[in-house]
Amino acid sequence: MTDVALVGATFYGNRGAEAMLSTTIALLRRRRPDLRFNVYSYYPAKDRALVSDDRVRVFSATPAYLVAALLPLALLYALLGIPGIRRFRRLLPQSIQALARSRVLICLAGVSFIDGREKYVPFNIATILPAMLVGVPVVKFAQAVGPFDNRLNRLAARVFLTRCARVFTRGSVTHSHLEKRFSGGFYQRANDIAFMFDPAHVLSPRVAALDAILQRVE
């Protein structure tokens, strides 16, 4: 079974984020029915309660867990790649083992690395850095990034965005921000995955029940 990791969106709370997450899973499954999904969530307990699909596993991606656990574990996992001690990786928590097994980490964050939101940049970095440390390619689905006029934000983008396998830009303005500061090759235009949402994609029983009620009313 092939694993895919996702971060930056949750089943609980924001319905736009849930649409992106559910649609991504549904469309990837259409191509590869055997996929298993490791969702790194800001609301791990609530997401686990909402989704019972046995091929969708939810792990914590709260700011505290990212900084105190996942980042150090990713670094330790990388260090244990030295021949002779690699077998000790199996002793690490499932949260890092699942990430390391994944073929790709898909970041579904709506916005990241934006001037004026510098206080969120460390979190933007923390959501993708563990995957980079364990050698998993990072793909950022269509989202707003930039501008990069702030020196610290520009440096962070240069270090981390350019190391992504692909950054899909949501809109011509976002695309122009990247074109202004960085040479092409790692980014391209794409529409928000939420535009492909269909009620059949929903994985949350609570929301599925609500959708059925609305259909009856209509």
C-alpha atoms as a printed R data frame, in Angstrom:
    type eleno elety resid chain resno       x      y       z
1   ATOM     1    CA   MET     A     1   0.000  0.000   0.000
2   ATOM     2    CA   THR     A     2   1.291  3.463  -0.932
3   ATOM     3    CA   ASP     A     3   1.109  6.319   1.574
4   ATOM     4    CA   VAL     A     4   0.421  9.991   0.868
5   ATOM     5    CA   ALA     A     5   0.712 12.643   3.595
6   ATOM     6    CA   LEU     A     6  -1.390 15.804   3.772
7   ATOM     7    CA   VAL     A     7  -1.046 18.888   5.949
8   ATOM     8    CA   GLY     A     8  -2.537 22.371   6.144
9   ATOM     9    CA   ALA     A     9  -6.241 21.465   6.101
10  ATOM    10    CA   THR     A    10  -8.629 19.725   8.481
11  ATOM    11    CA   PHE     A    11 -11.979 17.945   8.414
12  ATOM    12    CA   TYR     A    12 -13.165 19.919  11.431
13  ATOM    13    CA   GLY     A    13 -13.896 23.638  11.363
14  ATOM    14    CA   ASN     A    14 -13.282 25.507   8.121
15  ATOM    15    CA   ARG     A    15 -15.501 24.042   5.391
16  ATOM    16    CA   GLY     A    16 -13.312 25.378   2.599
17  ATOM    17    CA   ALA     A    17 -10.339 23.540   4.063
18  ATOM    18    CA   GLU     A    18 -12.424 20.394   4.448
19  ATOM    19    CA   ALA     A    19 -13.458 20.659   0.798
20  ATOM    20    CA   MET     A    20  -9.807 20.858  -0.275
21  ATOM    21    CA   LEU     A    21  -8.820 17.928   1.907
22  ATOM    22    CA   SER     A    22 -11.726 15.645   0.986
23  ATOM    23    CA   THR     A    23 -11.470 16.475  -2.719
24  ATOM    24    CA   THR     A    24  -7.728 15.832  -2.805
25  ATOM    25    CA   ILE     A    25  -8.221 12.420  -1.231
26  ATOM    26    CA   ALA     A    26 -11.117 11.554  -3.551
27  ATOM    27    CA   LEU     A    27  -9.324 12.553  -6.757
28  ATOM    28    CA   LEU     A    28  -6.111 10.761  -5.817
29  ATOM    29    CA   ARG     A    29  -8.117  7.656  -4.986
30  ATOM    30    CA   ARG     A    30  -9.719  7.844  -8.412
31  ATOM    31    CA   ARG     A    31  -6.238  7.464  -9.893
32  ATOM    32    CA   ARG     A    32  -4.860  5.064  -7.268
33  ATOM    33    CA   PRO     A    33  -7.529  3.177  -5.270
34  ATOM    34    CA   ASP     A    34  -4.843  1.546  -3.106
35  ATOM    35    CA   LEU     A    35  -3.609  4.787  -1.546
36  ATOM    36    CA   ARG     A    36  -3.495  5.297   2.216
37  ATOM    37    CA   PHE     A    37  -3.593  8.855   3.572
38  ATOM    38    CA   ASN     A    38  -1.763 10.274   6.580
39  ATOM    39    CA   VAL     A    39  -3.447 13.536   7.539
40  ATOM    40    CA   TYR     A    40  -1.469 15.869   9.813
41  ATOM    41    CA   SER     A    41  -4.123 17.973  11.503
42  ATOM    42    CA   TYR     A    42  -4.370 21.030  13.758
43  ATOM    43    CA   TYR     A    43  -7.383 19.307  15.365
44  ATOM    44    CA   PRO     A    44  -6.284 15.654  15.544
45  ATOM    45    CA   ALA     A    45  -8.792 14.457  18.147
46  ATOM    46    CA   LYS     A    46 -11.768 16.100  16.453
47  ATOM    47    CA   ASP     A    47 -10.725 14.905  13.004
48  ATOM    48    CA   ARG     A    48 -10.322 11.325  14.248
49  ATOM    49    CA   ALA     A    49 -13.845 11.476  15.673
50  ATOM    50    CA   LEU     A    50 -15.262 12.708  12.360
51  ATOM    51    CA   VAL     A    51 -13.587 10.285   9.942
52  ATOM    52    CA   SER     A    52 -13.864  6.516  10.277
53  ATOM    53    CA   ASP     A    53 -12.264  5.535   6.958
54  ATOM    54    CA   ASP     A    54  -9.599  2.968   7.846
55  ATOM    55    CA   ARG     A    55  -7.310  4.232   5.083
56  ATOM    56    CA   VAL     A    56  -7.298  7.779   6.435
57  ATOM    57    CA   ARG     A    57  -5.130  8.098   9.518
58  ATOM    58    CA   VAL     A    58  -4.940 11.330  11.482
59  ATOM    59    CA   PHE     A    59  -1.805 12.529  13.255
60  ATOM    60    CA   SER     A    60  -1.173 15.701  15.220
61  ATOM    61    CA   ALA     A    61   0.174 18.819  13.540
62  ATOM    62    CA   THR     A    62  -0.631 21.282  16.298
63  ATOM    63    CA   PRO     A    63   2.049 23.982  16.661
64  ATOM    64    CA   ALA     A    64   3.188 22.464  19.953
65  ATOM    65    CA   TYR     A    65   3.509 18.941  18.501
66  ATOM    66    CA   LEU     A    66   5.282 20.159  15.382
67  ATOM    67    CA   VAL     A    67   7.932 21.993  17.396
68  ATOM    68    CA   ALA     A    68   8.287 19.682  20.393
69  ATOM    69    CA   ALA     A    69   7.896 16.310  18.667
70  ATOM    70    CA   LEU     A    70   7.644 16.057  14.896
71  ATOM    71    CA   LEU     A    71  10.606 18.273  14.025
72  ATOM    72    CA   PRO     A    72  13.016 16.594  16.511
73  ATOM    73    CA   LEU     A    73  11.730 13.168  15.456
74  ATOM    74    CA   ALA     A    74  12.314 13.999  11.798
75  ATOM    75    CA   LEU     A    75  15.874 15.027  12.566
76  ATOM    76    CA   LEU     A    76  16.424 11.858  14.608
77  ATOM    77    CA   TYR     A    77  14.934  9.743  11.806
78  ATOM    78    CA   ALA     A    78  17.377 11.302   9.358
79  ATOM    79    CA   LEU     A    79  20.335 10.698  11.703
80  ATOM    80    CA   LEU     A    80  19.300  7.054  12.134
81  ATOM    81    CA   GLY     A    81  19.723  6.577   8.402
82  ATOM    82    CA   ILE     A    82  23.384  5.791   9.005
83  ATOM    83    CA   PRO     A    83  24.097  2.137   8.043
84  ATOM    84    CA   GLY     A    84  24.192 -0.122  11.072
85  ATOM    85    CA   ILE     A    85  21.670  1.805  13.180
86  ATOM    86    CA   ARG     A    86  18.860  2.187  10.630
87  ATOM    87    CA   ARG     A    87  16.871 -0.584  12.316
88  ATOM    88    CA   PHE     A    88  16.271  1.703  15.314
89  ATOM    89    CA   ARG     A    89  13.937  3.819  13.192
90  ATOM    90    CA   ARG     A    90  11.204  1.270  13.868
91  ATOM    91    CA   LEU     A    91  11.207  2.366  17.527
92  ATOM    92    CA   LEU     A    92  10.112  5.900  16.649
93  ATOM    93    CA   PRO     A    93   6.446  6.976  16.924
94  ATOM    94    CA   GLN     A    94   4.037  6.220  14.094
95  ATOM    95    CA   SER     A    95   3.611  9.929  13.365
96  ATOM    96    CA   ILE     A    96   7.127 10.179  11.956
97  ATOM    97    CA   GLN     A    97   7.231  6.677  10.471
98  ATOM    98    CA   ALA     A    98   4.028  7.348   8.518
99  ATOM    99    CA   LEU     A    99   5.442 10.609   7.202
100 ATOM   100    CA   ALA     A   100   8.715  8.988   6.173
101 ATOM   101    CA   ARG     A   101   6.850  6.195   4.332
102 ATOM   102    CA   SER     A   102   4.794  8.692   2.343
103 ATOM   103    CA   ARG     A   103   5.606  9.210  -1.320
104 ATOM   104    CA   VAL     A   104   4.770 12.906  -1.052
105 ATOM   105    CA   LEU     A   105   3.572 15.522   1.438
106 ATOM   106    CA   ILE     A   106   0.788 17.674  -0.009
107 ATOM   107    CA   CYS     A   107   0.464 21.035   1.738
108 ATOM   108    CA   LEU     A   108  -3.069 22.421   1.468
109 ATOM   109    CA   ALA     A   109  -2.532 25.638   3.440
110 ATOM   110    CA   GLY     A   110  -4.587 28.456   1.967
111 ATOM   111    CA   VAL     A   111  -1.891 31.094   2.496
112 ATOM   112    CA   SER     A   112   1.765 30.951   3.492
113 ATOM   113    CA   PHE     A   113   4.990 32.975   3.367
114 ATOM   114    CA   ILE     A   114   3.176 36.324   3.068
115 ATOM   115    CA   ASP     A   115   4.493 39.783   3.961
116 ATOM   116    CA   GLY     A   116   2.599 41.175   6.941
117 ATOM   117    CA   ARG     A   117   2.033 37.697   8.338
118 ATOM   118    CA   GLU     A   118   5.607 37.089   9.435
119 ATOM   119    CA   LYS     A   119   4.486 35.730  12.805
120 ATOM   120    CA   TYR     A   120   3.010 32.742  10.953
121 ATOM   121    CA   VAL     A   121   6.104 32.040   8.861
122 ATOM   122    CA   PRO     A   122   7.695 29.752  11.508
123 ATOM   123    CA   PHE     A   123   4.516 27.671  11.441
124 ATOM   124    CA   ASN     A   124   4.545 27.677   7.621
125 ATOM   125    CA   ILE     A   125   8.075 26.297   7.810
126 ATOM   126    CA   ALA     A   126   7.280 23.759  10.541
127 ATOM   127    CA   THR     A   127   4.491 22.164   8.494
128 ATOM   128    CA   ILE     A   128   6.816 21.227   5.629
129 ATOM   129    CA   LEU     A   129  10.280 20.941   7.208
130 ATOM   130    CA   PRO     A   130   9.777 17.485   8.815
131 ATOM   131    CA   ALA     A   131   9.022 15.992   5.392
132 ATOM   132    CA   MET     A   132  12.089 17.650   3.910
133 ATOM   133    CA   LEU     A   133  14.274 16.297   6.727
134 ATOM   134    CA   VAL     A   134  13.163 12.704   6.076
135 ATOM   135    CA   GLY     A   135  13.492 13.049   2.307
136 ATOM   136    CA   VAL     A   136   9.809 13.229   1.343
137 ATOM   137    CA   PRO     A   137   9.009 15.580  -1.584
138 ATOM   138    CA   VAL     A   138   6.723 18.503  -0.721
139 ATOM   139    CA   VAL     A   139   4.038 19.760  -3.099
140 ATOM   140    CA   LYS     A   140   2.052 22.864  -2.188
141 ATOM   141    CA   PHE     A   141  -1.389 22.799  -3.813
142 ATOM   142    CA   ALA     A   142  -2.783 26.061  -5.168
143 ATOM   143    CA   GLN     A   143  -2.479 28.762  -2.546
144 ATOM   144    CA   ALA     A   144  -1.539 32.391  -2.053
145 ATOM   145    CA   VAL     A   145   2.114 33.152  -1.318
146 ATOM   146    CA   GLY     A   146   4.027 36.416  -1.293
147 ATOM   147    CA   PRO     A   147   4.752 39.195  -1.744
148 ATOM   148    CA   PHE     A   148   8.343 38.800  -0.616
149 ATOM   149    CA   ASP     A   149   9.433 42.387  -0.002
150 ATOM   150    CA   ASN     A   150  10.049 41.725   3.693
151 ATOM   151    CA   ARG     A   151  13.624 40.499   4.045
152 ATOM   152    CA   LEU     A   152  12.894 37.737   6.566
153 ATOM   153    CA   ASN     A   153   9.931 36.407   4.619
154 ATOM   154    CA   ARG     A   154  11.949 36.494   1.388
155 ATOM   155    CA   LEU     A   155  14.789 34.568   3.039
156 ATOM   156    CA   ALA     A   156  12.383 31.953   4.418
157 ATOM   157    CA   ALA     A   157  10.774 31.544   1.002
158 ATOM   158    CA   ARG     A   158  14.158 31.243  -0.682
159 ATOM   159    CA   VAL     A   159  15.270 28.537   1.733
160 ATOM   160    CA   PHE     A   160  12.065 26.502   1.930
161 ATOM   161    CA   LEU     A   161   9.747 27.241  -0.989
162 ATOM   162    CA   THR     A   162  12.497 26.677  -3.520
163 ATOM   163    CA   ARG     A   163  13.102 23.232  -2.004
164 ATOM   164    CA   CYS     A   164   9.528 22.138  -2.683
165 ATOM   165    CA   ALA     A   165   9.073 19.714  -5.551
166 ATOM   166    CA   ARG     A   166   6.288 21.974  -6.843
167 ATOM   167    CA   VAL     A   167   4.402 25.070  -5.703
168 ATOM   168    CA   PHE     A   168   1.093 25.631  -7.464
169 ATOM   169    CA   THR     A   169   0.104 29.292  -7.428
170 ATOM   170    CA   ARG     A   170  -3.513 30.362  -6.958
171 ATOM   171    CA   GLY     A   171  -4.042 33.357  -9.210
172 ATOM   172    CA   SER     A   172  -1.955 35.674 -11.365
173 ATOM   173    CA   VAL     A   173  -1.007 37.958  -8.463
174 ATOM   174    CA   THR     A   174   0.547 35.129  -6.447
175 ATOM   175    CA   HIS     A   175   2.280 33.877  -9.562
176 ATOM   176    CA   SER     A   176   3.739 37.335 -10.207
177 ATOM   177    CA   HIS     A   177   5.130 37.478  -6.647
178 ATOM   178    CA   LEU     A   178   7.182 34.344  -7.326
179 ATOM   179    CA   GLU     A   179   8.216 35.474 -10.800
180 ATOM   180    CA   LYS     A   180   9.500 38.742  -9.336
181 ATOM   181    CA   ARG     A   181  11.841 37.068  -6.850
182 ATOM   182    CA   PHE     A   182  12.596 33.556  -8.087
183 ATOM   183    CA   SER     A   183  13.489 31.854 -11.319
184 ATOM   184    CA   GLY     A   184  10.937 29.348 -12.591
185 ATOM   185    CA   GLY     A   185  11.079 25.569 -12.453
186 ATOM   186    CA   PHE     A   186   9.466 24.868  -9.092
187 ATOM   187    CA   TYR     A   187   6.166 26.751  -9.474
188 ATOM   188    CA   GLN     A   188   3.254 26.879 -11.897
189 ATOM   189    CA   ARG     A   189  -0.333 28.171 -12.052
190 ATOM   190    CA   ALA     A   190  -3.269 26.028 -10.951
191 ATOM   191    CA   ASN     A   191  -6.789 26.528  -9.646
192 ATOM   192    CA   ASP     A   192  -7.824 25.810  -6.075
193 ATOM   193    CA   ILE     A   193  -8.626 22.112  -5.648
194 ATOM   194    CA   ALA     A   194 -11.829 23.122  -3.806
195 ATOM   195    CA   PHE     A   195 -13.336 24.126  -7.168
196 ATOM   196    CA   MET     A   196 -13.504 20.405  -7.993
197 ATOM   197    CA   PHE     A   197 -15.463 19.579  -4.849
198 ATOM   198    CA   ASP     A   198 -18.410 17.210  -5.104
199 ATOM   199    CA   PRO     A   199 -20.645 16.202  -2.152
200 ATOM   200    CA   ALA     A   200 -19.688 12.589  -2.866
201 ATOM   201    CA   HIS     A   201 -16.131 13.424  -1.759
202 ATOM   202    CA   VAL     A   202 -17.166 14.139   1.831
203 ATOM   203    CA   LEU     A   203 -15.621 11.827   4.427
204 ATOM   204    CA   SER     A   204 -17.256 13.359   7.493
205 ATOM   205    CA   PRO     A   205 -20.498 11.520   8.408
206 ATOM   206    CA   ARG     A   206 -21.840 14.626  10.127
207 ATOM   207    CA   VAL     A   207 -21.414 16.797   7.045
208 ATOM   208    CA   ALA     A   208 -22.672 14.043   4.758
209 ATOM   209    CA   ALA     A   209 -25.865 13.842   6.818
210 ATOM   210    CA   LEU     A   210 -26.295 17.621   6.602
211 ATOM   211    CA   ASP     A   211 -25.854 17.489   2.839
212 ATOM   212    CA   ALA     A   212 -28.575 14.827   2.581
213 ATOM   213    CA   ILE     A   213 -30.963 17.037   4.569
214 ATOM   214    CA   LEU     A   214 -30.231 20.030   2.342
215 ATOM   215    CA   GLN     A   215 -30.895 17.964  -0.783
216 ATOM   216    CA   ARG     A   216 -34.318 16.998   0.597
217 ATOM   217    CA   VAL     A   217 -35.130 20.618   1.374
218 ATOM   218    CA   GLU     A   218 -34.176 21.699  -2.129
